[in-house]
XYZ file of C-alpha atoms in Angstrom:
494
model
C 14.292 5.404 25.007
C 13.483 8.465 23.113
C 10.045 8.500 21.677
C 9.739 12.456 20.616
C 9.632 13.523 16.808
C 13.003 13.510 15.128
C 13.482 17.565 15.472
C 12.930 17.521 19.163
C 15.292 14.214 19.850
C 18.165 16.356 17.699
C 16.973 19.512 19.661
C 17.435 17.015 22.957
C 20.724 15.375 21.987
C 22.502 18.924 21.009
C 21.781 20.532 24.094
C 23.453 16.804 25.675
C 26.844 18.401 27.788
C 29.631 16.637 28.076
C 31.417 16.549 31.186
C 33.702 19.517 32.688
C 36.834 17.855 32.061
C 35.746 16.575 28.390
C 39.344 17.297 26.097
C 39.608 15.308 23.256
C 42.640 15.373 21.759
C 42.254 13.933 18.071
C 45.446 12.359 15.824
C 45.956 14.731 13.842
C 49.462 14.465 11.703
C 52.936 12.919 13.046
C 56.163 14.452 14.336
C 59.533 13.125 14.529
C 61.255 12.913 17.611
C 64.252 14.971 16.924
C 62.207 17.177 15.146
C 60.265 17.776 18.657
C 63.624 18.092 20.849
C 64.146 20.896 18.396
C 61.015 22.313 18.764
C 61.440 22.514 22.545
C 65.084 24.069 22.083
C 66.574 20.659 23.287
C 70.029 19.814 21.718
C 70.007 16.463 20.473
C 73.691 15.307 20.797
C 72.386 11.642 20.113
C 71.895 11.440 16.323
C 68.075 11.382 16.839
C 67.766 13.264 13.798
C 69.907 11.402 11.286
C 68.319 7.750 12.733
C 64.896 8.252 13.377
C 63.650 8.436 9.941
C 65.860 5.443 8.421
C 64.482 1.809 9.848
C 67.635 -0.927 11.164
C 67.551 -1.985 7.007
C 68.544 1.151 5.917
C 64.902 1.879 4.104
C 64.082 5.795 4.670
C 61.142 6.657 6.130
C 60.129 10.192 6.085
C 55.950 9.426 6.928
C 54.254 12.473 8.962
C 51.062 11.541 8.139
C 47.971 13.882 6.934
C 48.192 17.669 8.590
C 44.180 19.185 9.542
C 42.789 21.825 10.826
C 39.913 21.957 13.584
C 39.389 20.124 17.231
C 42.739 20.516 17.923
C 43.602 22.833 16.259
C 43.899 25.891 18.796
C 46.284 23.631 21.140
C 49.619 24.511 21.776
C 52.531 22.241 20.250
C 54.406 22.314 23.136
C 52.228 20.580 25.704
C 52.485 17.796 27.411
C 53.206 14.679 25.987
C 50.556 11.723 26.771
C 50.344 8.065 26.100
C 47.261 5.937 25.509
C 46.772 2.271 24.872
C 43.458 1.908 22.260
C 44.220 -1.984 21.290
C 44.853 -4.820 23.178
C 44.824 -7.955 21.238
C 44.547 -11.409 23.607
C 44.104 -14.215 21.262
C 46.801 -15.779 21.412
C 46.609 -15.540 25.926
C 49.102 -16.427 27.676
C 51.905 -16.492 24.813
C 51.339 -12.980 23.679
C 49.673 -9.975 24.743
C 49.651 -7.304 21.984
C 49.065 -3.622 22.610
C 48.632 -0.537 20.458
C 50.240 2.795 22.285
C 49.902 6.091 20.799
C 52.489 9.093 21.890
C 51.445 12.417 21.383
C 51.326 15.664 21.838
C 48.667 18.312 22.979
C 48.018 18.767 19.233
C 47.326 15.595 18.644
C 50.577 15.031 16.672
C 51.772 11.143 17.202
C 55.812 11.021 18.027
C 57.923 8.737 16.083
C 61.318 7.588 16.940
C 60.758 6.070 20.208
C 61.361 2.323 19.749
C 63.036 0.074 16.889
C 63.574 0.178 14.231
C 63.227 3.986 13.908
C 64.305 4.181 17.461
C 65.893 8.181 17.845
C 66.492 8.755 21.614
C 69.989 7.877 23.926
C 71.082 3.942 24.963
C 68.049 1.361 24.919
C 64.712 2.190 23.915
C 63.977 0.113 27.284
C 65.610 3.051 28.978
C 62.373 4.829 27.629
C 60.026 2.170 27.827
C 60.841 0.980 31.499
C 57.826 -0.126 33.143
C 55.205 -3.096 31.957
C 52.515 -4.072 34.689
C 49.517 -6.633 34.163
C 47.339 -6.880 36.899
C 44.881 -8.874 37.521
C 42.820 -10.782 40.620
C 44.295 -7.872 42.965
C 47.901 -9.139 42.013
C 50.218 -7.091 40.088
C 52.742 -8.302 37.566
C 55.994 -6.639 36.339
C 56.649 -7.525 32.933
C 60.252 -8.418 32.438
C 60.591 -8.902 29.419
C 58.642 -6.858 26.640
C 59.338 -5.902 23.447
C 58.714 -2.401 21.494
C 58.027 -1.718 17.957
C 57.285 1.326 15.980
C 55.092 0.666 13.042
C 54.591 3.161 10.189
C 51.999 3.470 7.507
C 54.142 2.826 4.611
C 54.964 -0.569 5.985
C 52.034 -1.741 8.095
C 49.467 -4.349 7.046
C 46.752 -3.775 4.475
C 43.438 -2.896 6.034
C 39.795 -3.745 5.548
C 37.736 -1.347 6.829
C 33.671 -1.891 7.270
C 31.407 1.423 8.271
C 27.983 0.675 9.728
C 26.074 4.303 10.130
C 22.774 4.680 12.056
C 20.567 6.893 9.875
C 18.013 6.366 12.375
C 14.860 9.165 12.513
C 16.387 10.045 16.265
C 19.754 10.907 13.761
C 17.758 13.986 12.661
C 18.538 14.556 9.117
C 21.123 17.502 9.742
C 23.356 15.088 12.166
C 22.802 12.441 9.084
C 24.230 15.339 6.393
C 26.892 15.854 8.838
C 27.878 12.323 9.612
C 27.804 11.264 5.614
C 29.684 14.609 4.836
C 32.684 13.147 7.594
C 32.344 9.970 6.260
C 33.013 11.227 2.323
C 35.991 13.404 3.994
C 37.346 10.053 5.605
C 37.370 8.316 2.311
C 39.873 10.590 0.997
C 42.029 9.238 3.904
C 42.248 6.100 2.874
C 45.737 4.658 1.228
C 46.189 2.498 -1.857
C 45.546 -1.230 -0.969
C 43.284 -0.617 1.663
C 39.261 -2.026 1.344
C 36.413 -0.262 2.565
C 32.761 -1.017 2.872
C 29.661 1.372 3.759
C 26.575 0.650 5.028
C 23.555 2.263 6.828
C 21.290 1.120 8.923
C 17.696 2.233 10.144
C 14.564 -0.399 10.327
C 16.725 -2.250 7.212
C 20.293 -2.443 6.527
C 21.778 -0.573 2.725
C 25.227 -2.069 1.980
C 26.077 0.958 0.090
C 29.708 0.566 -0.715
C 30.284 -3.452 -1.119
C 34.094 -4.208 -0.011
C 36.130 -2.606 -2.621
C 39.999 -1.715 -3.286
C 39.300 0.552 -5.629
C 39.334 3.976 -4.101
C 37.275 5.226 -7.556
C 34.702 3.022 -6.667
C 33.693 3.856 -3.410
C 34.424 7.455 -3.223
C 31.951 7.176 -6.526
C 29.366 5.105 -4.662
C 29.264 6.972 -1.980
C 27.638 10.490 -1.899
C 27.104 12.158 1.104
C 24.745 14.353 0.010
C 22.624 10.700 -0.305
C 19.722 10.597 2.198
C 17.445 7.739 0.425
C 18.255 5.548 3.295
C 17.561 7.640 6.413
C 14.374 6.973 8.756
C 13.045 4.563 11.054
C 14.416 2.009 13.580
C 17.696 1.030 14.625
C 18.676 -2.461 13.371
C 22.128 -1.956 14.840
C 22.877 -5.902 15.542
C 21.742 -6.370 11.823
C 23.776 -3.867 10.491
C 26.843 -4.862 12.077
C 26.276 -8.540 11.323
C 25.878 -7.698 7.132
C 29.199 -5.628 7.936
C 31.229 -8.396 9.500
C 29.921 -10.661 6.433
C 31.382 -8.125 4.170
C 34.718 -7.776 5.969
C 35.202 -11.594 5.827
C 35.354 -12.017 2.162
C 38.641 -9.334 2.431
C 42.222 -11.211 1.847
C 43.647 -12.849 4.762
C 46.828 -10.649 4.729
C 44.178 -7.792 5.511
C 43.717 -6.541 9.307
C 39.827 -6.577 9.504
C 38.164 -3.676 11.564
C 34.565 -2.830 12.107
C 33.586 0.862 12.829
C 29.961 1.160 14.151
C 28.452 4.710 14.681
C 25.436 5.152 16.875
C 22.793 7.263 18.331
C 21.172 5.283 19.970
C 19.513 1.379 21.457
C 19.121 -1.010 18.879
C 15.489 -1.702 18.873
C 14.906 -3.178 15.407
C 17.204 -6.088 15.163
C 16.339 -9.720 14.353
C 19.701 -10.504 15.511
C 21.439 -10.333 19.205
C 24.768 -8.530 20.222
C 25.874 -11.801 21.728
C 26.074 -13.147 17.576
C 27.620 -9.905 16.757
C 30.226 -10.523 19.279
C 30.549 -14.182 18.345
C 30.857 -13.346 14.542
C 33.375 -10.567 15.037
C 35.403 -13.267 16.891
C 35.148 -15.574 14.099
C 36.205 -13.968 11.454
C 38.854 -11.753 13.680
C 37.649 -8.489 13.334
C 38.832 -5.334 15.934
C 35.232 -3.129 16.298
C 35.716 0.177 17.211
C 31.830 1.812 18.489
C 31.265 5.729 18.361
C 28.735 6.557 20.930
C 26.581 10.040 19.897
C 23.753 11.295 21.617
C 21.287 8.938 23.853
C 23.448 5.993 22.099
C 23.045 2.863 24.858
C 26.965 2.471 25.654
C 27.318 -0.857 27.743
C 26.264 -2.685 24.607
C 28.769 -0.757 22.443
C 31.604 -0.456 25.204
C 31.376 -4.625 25.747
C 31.944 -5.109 21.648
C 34.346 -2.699 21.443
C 36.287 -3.694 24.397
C 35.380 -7.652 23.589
C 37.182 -7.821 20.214
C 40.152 -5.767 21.538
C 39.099 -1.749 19.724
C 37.968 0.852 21.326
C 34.519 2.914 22.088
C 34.357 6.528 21.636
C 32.016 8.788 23.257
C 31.327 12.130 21.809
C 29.116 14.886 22.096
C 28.912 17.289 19.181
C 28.467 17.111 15.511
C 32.127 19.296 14.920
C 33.621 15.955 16.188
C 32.677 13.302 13.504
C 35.112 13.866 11.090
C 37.656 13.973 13.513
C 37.191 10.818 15.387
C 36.664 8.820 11.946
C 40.185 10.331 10.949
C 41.803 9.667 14.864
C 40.906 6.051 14.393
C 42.478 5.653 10.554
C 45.474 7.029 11.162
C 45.362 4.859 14.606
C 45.968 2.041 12.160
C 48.685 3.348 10.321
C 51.076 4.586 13.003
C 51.249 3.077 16.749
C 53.606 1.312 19.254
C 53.538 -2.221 19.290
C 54.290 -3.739 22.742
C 54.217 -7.805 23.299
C 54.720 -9.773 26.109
C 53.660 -13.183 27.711
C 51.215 -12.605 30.534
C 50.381 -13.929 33.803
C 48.032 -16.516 33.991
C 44.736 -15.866 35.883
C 41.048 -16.254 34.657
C 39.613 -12.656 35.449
C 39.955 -9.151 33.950
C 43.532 -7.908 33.241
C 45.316 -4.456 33.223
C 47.884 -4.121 30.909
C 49.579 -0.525 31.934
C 52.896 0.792 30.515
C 54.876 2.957 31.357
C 57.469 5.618 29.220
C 60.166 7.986 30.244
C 61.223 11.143 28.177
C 63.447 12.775 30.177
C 64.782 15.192 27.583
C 60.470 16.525 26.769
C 59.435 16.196 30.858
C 60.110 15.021 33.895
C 56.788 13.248 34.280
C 56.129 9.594 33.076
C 53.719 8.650 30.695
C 51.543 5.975 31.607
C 48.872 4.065 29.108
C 46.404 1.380 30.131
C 44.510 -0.924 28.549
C 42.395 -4.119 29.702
C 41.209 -7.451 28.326
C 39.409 -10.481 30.054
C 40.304 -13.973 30.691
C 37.626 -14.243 33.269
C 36.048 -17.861 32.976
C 32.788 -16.300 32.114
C 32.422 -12.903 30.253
C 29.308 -10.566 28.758
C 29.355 -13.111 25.532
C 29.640 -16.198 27.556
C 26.210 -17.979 26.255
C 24.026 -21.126 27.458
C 25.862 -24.739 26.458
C 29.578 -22.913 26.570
C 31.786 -24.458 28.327
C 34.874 -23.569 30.176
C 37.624 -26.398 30.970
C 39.613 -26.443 33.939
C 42.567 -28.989 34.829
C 41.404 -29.340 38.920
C 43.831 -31.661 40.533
C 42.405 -34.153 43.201
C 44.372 -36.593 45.533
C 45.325 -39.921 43.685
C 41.655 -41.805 43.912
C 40.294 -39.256 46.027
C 37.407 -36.416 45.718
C 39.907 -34.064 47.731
C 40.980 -31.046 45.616
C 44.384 -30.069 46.367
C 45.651 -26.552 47.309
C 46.846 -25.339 44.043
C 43.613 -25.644 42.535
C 41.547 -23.281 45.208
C 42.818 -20.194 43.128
C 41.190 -21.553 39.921
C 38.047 -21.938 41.457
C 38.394 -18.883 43.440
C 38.517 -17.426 39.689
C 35.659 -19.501 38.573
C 33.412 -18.309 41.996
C 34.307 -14.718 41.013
C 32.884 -14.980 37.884
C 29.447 -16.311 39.007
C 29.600 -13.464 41.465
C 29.170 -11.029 38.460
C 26.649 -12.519 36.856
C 24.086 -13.641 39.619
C 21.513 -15.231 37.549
C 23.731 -17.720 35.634
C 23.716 -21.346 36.864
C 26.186 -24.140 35.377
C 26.879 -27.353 35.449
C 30.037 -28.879 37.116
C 30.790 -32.189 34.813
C 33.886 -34.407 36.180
C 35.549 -36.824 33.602
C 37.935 -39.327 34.292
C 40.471 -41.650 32.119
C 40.332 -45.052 30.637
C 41.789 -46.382 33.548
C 40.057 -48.327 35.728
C 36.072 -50.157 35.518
C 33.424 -48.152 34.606
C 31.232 -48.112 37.759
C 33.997 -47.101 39.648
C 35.450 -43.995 36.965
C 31.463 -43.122 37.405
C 31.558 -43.056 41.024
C 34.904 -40.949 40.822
C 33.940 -38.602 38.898
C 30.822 -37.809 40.523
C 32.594 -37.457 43.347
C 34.926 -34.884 42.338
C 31.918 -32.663 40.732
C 30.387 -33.187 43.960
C 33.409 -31.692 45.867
C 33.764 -29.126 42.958
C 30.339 -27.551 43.316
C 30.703 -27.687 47.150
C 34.035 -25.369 47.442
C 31.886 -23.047 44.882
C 29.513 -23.043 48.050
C 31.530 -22.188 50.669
C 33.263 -19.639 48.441
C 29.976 -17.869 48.543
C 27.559 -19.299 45.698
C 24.186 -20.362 46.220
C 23.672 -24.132 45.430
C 20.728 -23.682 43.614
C 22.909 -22.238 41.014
C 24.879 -25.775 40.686
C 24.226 -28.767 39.267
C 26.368 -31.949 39.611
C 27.279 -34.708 36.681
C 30.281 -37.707 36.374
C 30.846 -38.809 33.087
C 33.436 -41.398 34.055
C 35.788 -42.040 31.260
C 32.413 -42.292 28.872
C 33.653 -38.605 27.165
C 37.276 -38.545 26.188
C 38.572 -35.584 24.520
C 41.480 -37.444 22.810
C 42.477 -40.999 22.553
C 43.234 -42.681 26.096
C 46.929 -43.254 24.319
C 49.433 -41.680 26.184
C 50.195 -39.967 29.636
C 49.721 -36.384 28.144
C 46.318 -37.453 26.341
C 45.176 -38.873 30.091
C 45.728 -36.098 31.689
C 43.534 -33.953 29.470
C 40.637 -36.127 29.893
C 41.121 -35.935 33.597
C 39.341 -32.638 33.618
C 36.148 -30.622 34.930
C 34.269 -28.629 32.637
C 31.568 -25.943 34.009
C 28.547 -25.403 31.394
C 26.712 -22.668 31.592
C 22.680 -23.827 31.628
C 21.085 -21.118 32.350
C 21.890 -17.004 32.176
């Protein structure tokens, strides 16, 4: 925690280093890939040029995106080539996985043309995309079957975009001219039928910009030469929490995102990051965090990486407007890649992999990572997690297959040491009462005492049978049966 004046905290966080191998590489404008093989002196000899700006309906699309000047700007074109995964979307787990991949170049040009309907190279794109591994538990998928698809900016979905700026007194009021000034210059950015919203936050939260369409409006609202709001605490969980109300009056058809920049710890808030998280979830909004300074980043990594964005950490003032831009024109042009994924309750690794043998000999590979681990960061007292144990007919003996679940389960208590929970067995109608009681019981018993041998302390567990006293659905079919049949694990304490 920094407790200096404001000049000294600025004079502390600009002398901050980054490390020796710090190279950002911002988005920066687009490039076609035929227009790339030329630029390498590679003969094309596939139609790559003619295809790769016409989509499978015949539509042309000639999008490059918006050309600047500045981080990257002294970085050769013909570098290597590098792909990076900055969204992975798991709501709908195990049906679909969704990823956002970004090809580019050393000068932070995105390549188009590598997958349908734009795709440009030889054969199959899959000759190109050839490798999908998700990993998880210490077990390593290979994906299949995936799909690929390039999305542009003049065809992807609206956005609603929410800013939520920390005009803190550690900001400093130069960093706070400097951070308005990239956030008028990102407004420009912004296409028809997008929405954007601005707030800042110190000891209060300003909604300066309500959600508006009407780029007028809130390139009129907002001035960045504005500092009325600066000074004071950080109300960061506030300030995101009026943002994600804002975002959720936007149209449905709109993607919602949440960009939150910070210096620093909140340390004003009436609010928790655990309601951030849950409220971001609720309303489906991606939150991308920008961490500046002496800005606490497990808090901003976990809602970043907990809502499927992204957390950037930077280290100089010359890099605000550039990471604002990198992660609008991340929304307008990306690789989509979808696939169903393994199942297993713990932390996955999505990594792809893509071949261009005509630009290198070297594979790119991206990676990305979500969790489906029983328990996670946000995982609060009275949640509960459901698990379908199977036990010998009328017995407390849990069968084989359904070690690996509670291995899962055992794992996750193992990160979070403090948390205790309690294992609740439930039973059909089938049967008296007394004896579904009994059963049940039973089975929680036998539950809670694999957790012990698998490592965790009983004191941590607690043992209940419900019977068939707490159906989930009617007791009227075989498929309604076996979901009551269950074990549930509530967290109590954490």
């Amino acid at each position: 925690m920094l407790c200096a004046c404001p000049q000294h905290v600025e004079k502390i966080i600009d002398e901050a280093l980054p490390p020796t191998d710090y190279r950002p590489v911002y988005l920066t404008s687009a490039v076609t890939f035929g227009a790339l093989l030329k630029e390498r002196g590679v003969t094309v000899g596939s139609g790559a040029e003619a295809r790769e700006g016409t989509s499978t309906n015949g539509n042309s699309s000639t999008s490059t995106g918006t050309g600047t000047t500045g981080a990257n700007a002294s970085t050769t074109k013909t570098g290597k080539l590098a792909l990076e995964i900055r969204n992975v979307d798991d709501r709908r787990y195990p049906e679909m996985i969704e990823l956002r991949a970004f090809v580019y170049d050393e000068a932070g040009r995105f390549v188009m043309g590598l997958a349908p309907p734009y795709f440009a190279g030889k054969g199959d794109y899959h000759d190109y995309w050839r490798i999908l591994v998700d990993s998880c538990a210490g077990t390593a998928t290979a994906i299949d079957r995936f799909n690929v698809t390039e999305v542009r900016e003049d065809r992807r979905e609206p956005l609603a975009i929410g800013y939520a700026l920390d005009h803190s007194s550690s900001m400093g009021e130069l960093r706070t001219r400097k951070l308005r000034d990239a956030i008028q210059r990102t407004l420009k950015l912004i296409r028809r039928g997008d929405r954007v919203s601005v707030l800042s936050f110190t000891t209060k939260v300003t909604m300066e910009v309500p959600l508006t369409g009407d780029s007028a409006t809130f390139r009129k609202k907002f001035r960045a030469d504005d500092l009325s709001t600066y000074g004071g605490g950080t109300a960061l969980y506030d300030g995101a929490l009026m943002a994600i109300r804002e975002l959720s009056s936007a149209p449905s058809s709109h993607r919602r995102s949440l960009i939150i920049f910070s210096d620093g710890a909140d340390n004003d808030s009436d609010s928790t990051l655990a309601a951030v998280h849950r409220a971001a979830k609720q309303e489906r909004i991606t939150i991308y965090t920008i961490a500046y300074g002496d800005a606490e980043e497990g808090p901003l990594s976990e809602l970043a990486t907990y809502t499927g964005g992204k957390l950037y950490r930077i280290y100089s003032t010359k890099e605000f407007p550039f990471v604002f831009a990198d992660i609008y024109r991340r929304m307008n042009n990306y690789y989509r890649i979808t696939y169903r994924a393994p199942a297993c309750r713990g932390m996955h690794t999505a990594s792809s992999t893509l071949t261009i043998l005509e630009l290198q000999k070297e594979p790119l590979t991206g990676f990305g990572v979500y969790d489906q681990s029983v328990f996670t960061p946000f995982t609060e007292v009275g949640d509960v997690a459901f698990a379908n144990i199977e036990f010998d007919y009328n017995l407390a003996t849990i069968r084989p297959e359904s070690m690996t679940w509670l291995n899962e389960v055992a794992s996750s208590m193992k990160k979070y040491p403090i948390m205790k929970i309690e294992v609740r067995g439930h039973t059909d109608d089938v049967g008296g009462d007394e004896y579904n009681i009994d059963l049940s019981q039973r089975r929680a018993r036998s539950v809670a005492d694999a957790l012990i041998v698998m490592g965790i302390d009983r004191t941590r567990l607690r043992v209940q049978g419900f019977g068939k006293t707490r159906p989930l659905v009617p007791n009227d079919s075989d498929a309604n049966r076996t979901r009551n049949r269950r074990t549930e694990f509530v967290i109590v304490e954490r």
